[in-house]
Short mmCIF file of N, CA and C in Angstrom, two decimals:
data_model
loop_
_atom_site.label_atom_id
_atom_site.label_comp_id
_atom_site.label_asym_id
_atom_site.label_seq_id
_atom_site.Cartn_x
_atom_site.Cartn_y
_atom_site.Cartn_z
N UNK J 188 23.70 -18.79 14.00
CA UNK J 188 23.58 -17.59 13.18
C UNK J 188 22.14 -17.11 13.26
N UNK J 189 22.24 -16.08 13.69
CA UNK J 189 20.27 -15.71 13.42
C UNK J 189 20.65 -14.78 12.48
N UNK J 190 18.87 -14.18 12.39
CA UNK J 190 18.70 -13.49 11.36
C UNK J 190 17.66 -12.88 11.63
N UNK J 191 17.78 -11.86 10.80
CA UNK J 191 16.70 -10.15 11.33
C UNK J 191 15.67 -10.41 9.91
N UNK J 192 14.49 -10.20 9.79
CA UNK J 192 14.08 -10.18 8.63
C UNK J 192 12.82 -8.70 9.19
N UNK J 193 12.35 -7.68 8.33
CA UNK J 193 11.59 -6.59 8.35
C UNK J 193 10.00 -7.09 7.35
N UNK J 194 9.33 -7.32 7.92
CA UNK J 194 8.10 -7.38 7.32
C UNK J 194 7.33 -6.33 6.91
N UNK J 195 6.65 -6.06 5.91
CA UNK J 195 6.52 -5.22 5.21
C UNK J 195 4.64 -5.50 4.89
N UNK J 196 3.94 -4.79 4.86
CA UNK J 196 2.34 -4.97 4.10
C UNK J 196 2.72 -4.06 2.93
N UNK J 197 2.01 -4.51 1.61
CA UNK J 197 2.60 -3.97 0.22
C UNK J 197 1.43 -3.46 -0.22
N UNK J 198 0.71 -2.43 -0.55
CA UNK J 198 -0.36 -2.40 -1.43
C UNK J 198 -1.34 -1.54 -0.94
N UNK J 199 -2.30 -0.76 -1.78
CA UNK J 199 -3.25 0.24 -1.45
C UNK J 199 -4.08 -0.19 -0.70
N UNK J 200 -4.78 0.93 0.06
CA UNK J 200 -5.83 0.51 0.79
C UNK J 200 -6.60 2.26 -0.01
N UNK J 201 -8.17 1.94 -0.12
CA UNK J 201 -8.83 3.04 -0.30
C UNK J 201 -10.12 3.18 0.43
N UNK J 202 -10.77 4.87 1.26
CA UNK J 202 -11.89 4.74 1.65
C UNK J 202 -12.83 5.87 1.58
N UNK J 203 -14.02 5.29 1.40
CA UNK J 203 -14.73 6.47 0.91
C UNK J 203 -15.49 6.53 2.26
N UNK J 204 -15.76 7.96 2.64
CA UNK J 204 -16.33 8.20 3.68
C UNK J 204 -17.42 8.99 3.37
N UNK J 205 -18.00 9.43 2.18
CA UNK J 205 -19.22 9.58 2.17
C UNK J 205 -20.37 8.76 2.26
N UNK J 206 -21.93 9.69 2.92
CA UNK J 206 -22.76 8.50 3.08
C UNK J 206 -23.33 8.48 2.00
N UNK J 207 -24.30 7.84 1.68
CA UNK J 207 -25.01 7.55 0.73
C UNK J 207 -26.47 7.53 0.97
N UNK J 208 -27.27 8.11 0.49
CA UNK J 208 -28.59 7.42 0.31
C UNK J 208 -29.36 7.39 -0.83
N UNK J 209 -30.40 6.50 -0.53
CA UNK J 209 -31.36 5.95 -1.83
C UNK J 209 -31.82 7.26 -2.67
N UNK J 210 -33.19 6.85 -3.57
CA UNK J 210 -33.49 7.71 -4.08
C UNK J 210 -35.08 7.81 -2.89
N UNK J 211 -35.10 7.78 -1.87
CA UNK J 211 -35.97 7.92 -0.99
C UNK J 211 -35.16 9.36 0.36
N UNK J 212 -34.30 9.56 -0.19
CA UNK J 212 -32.94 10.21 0.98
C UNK J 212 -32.95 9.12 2.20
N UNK J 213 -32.76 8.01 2.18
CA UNK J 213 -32.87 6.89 3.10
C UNK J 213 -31.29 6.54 2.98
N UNK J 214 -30.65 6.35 4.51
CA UNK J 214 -29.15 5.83 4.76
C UNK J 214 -29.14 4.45 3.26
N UNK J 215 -28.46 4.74 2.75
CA UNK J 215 -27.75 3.32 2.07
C UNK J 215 -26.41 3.05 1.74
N UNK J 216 -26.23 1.71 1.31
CA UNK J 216 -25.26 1.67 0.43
C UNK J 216 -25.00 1.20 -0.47
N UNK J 217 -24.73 0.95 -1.73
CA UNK J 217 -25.03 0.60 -3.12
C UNK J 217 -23.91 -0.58 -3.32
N UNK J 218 -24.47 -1.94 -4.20
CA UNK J 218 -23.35 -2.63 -5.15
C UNK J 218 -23.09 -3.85 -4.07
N UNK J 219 -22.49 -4.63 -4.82
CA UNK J 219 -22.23 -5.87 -3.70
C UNK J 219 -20.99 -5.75 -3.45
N UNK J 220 -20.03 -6.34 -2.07
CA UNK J 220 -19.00 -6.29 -1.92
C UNK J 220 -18.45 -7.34 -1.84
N UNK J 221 -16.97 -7.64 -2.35
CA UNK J 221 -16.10 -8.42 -2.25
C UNK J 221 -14.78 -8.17 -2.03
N UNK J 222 -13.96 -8.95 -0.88
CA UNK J 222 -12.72 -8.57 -0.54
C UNK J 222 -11.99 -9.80 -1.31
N UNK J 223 -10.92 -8.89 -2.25
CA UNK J 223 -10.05 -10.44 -2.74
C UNK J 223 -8.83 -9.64 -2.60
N UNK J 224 -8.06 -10.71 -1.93
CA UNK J 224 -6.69 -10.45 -2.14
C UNK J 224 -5.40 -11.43 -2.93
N UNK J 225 -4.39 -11.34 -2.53
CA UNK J 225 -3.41 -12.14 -3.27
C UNK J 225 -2.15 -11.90 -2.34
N UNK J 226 -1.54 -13.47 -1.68
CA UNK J 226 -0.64 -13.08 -0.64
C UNK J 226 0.49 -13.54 -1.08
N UNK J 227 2.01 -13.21 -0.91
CA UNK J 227 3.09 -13.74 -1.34
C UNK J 227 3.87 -14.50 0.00
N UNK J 228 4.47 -15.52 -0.63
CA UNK J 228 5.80 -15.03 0.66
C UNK J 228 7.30 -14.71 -0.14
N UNK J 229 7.41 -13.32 0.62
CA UNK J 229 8.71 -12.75 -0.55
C UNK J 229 9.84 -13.28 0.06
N UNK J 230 9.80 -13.63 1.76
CA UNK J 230 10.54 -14.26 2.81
C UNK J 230 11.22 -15.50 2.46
N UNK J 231 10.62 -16.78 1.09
CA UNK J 231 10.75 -17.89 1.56
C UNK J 231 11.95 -18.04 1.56
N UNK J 232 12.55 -18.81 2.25
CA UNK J 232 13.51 -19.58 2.33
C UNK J 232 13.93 -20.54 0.83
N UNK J 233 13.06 -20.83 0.24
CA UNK J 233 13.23 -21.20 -0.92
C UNK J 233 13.69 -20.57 -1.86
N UNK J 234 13.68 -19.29 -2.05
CA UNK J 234 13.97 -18.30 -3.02
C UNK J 234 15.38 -18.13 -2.73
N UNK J 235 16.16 -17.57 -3.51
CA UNK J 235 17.84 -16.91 -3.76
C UNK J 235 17.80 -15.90 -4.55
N UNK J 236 18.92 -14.94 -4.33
CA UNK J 236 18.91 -13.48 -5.63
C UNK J 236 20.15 -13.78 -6.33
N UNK J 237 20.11 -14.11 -7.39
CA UNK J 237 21.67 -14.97 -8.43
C UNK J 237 22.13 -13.42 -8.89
N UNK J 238 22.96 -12.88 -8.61
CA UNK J 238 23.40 -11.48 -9.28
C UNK J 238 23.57 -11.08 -10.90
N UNK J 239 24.00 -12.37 -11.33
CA UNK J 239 24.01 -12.06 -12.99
C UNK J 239 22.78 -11.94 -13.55
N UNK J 240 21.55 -13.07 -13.00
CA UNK J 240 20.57 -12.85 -13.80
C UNK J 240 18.87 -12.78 -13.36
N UNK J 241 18.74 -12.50 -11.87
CA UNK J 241 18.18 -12.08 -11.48
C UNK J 241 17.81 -13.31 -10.19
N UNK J 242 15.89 -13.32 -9.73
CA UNK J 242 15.91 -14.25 -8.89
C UNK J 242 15.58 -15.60 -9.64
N UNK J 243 16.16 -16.39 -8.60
CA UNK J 243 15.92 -17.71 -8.86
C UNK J 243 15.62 -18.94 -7.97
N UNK J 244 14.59 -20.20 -8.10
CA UNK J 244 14.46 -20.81 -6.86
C UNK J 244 15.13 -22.55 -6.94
N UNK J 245 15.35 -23.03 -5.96
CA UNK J 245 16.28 -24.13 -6.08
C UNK J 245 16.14 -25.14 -6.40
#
């Protein structure tokens, strides 16, 4: 038996394309950066969808 599964990326992406500069009119860019994310697997094999009362895992 196989099986087809559709992968999906979920969630905003935003970008600012203005430049920036100091208070010198000097190229900058302001603030510290951090990338955090949060990953699921909505795929697992572990998971089931019970129809009466929603999902459930085994």
């Amino acid at each position: 038996m196989s099986s087809n599964h559709t992968r999906n990326l979920i969630g905003m992406n935003a970008v600012n394309a203005c430049r920036l500069n100091d208070s010198t009119a000097k190229p900058a860019s302001e603030g510290t950066f951090r990338l955090k994310l949060s990953l699921f697997d909505i795929g697992s094999a572990q998971t089931r969808w019970c129809r009466e009362s929603g999902p459930h895992t085994r």
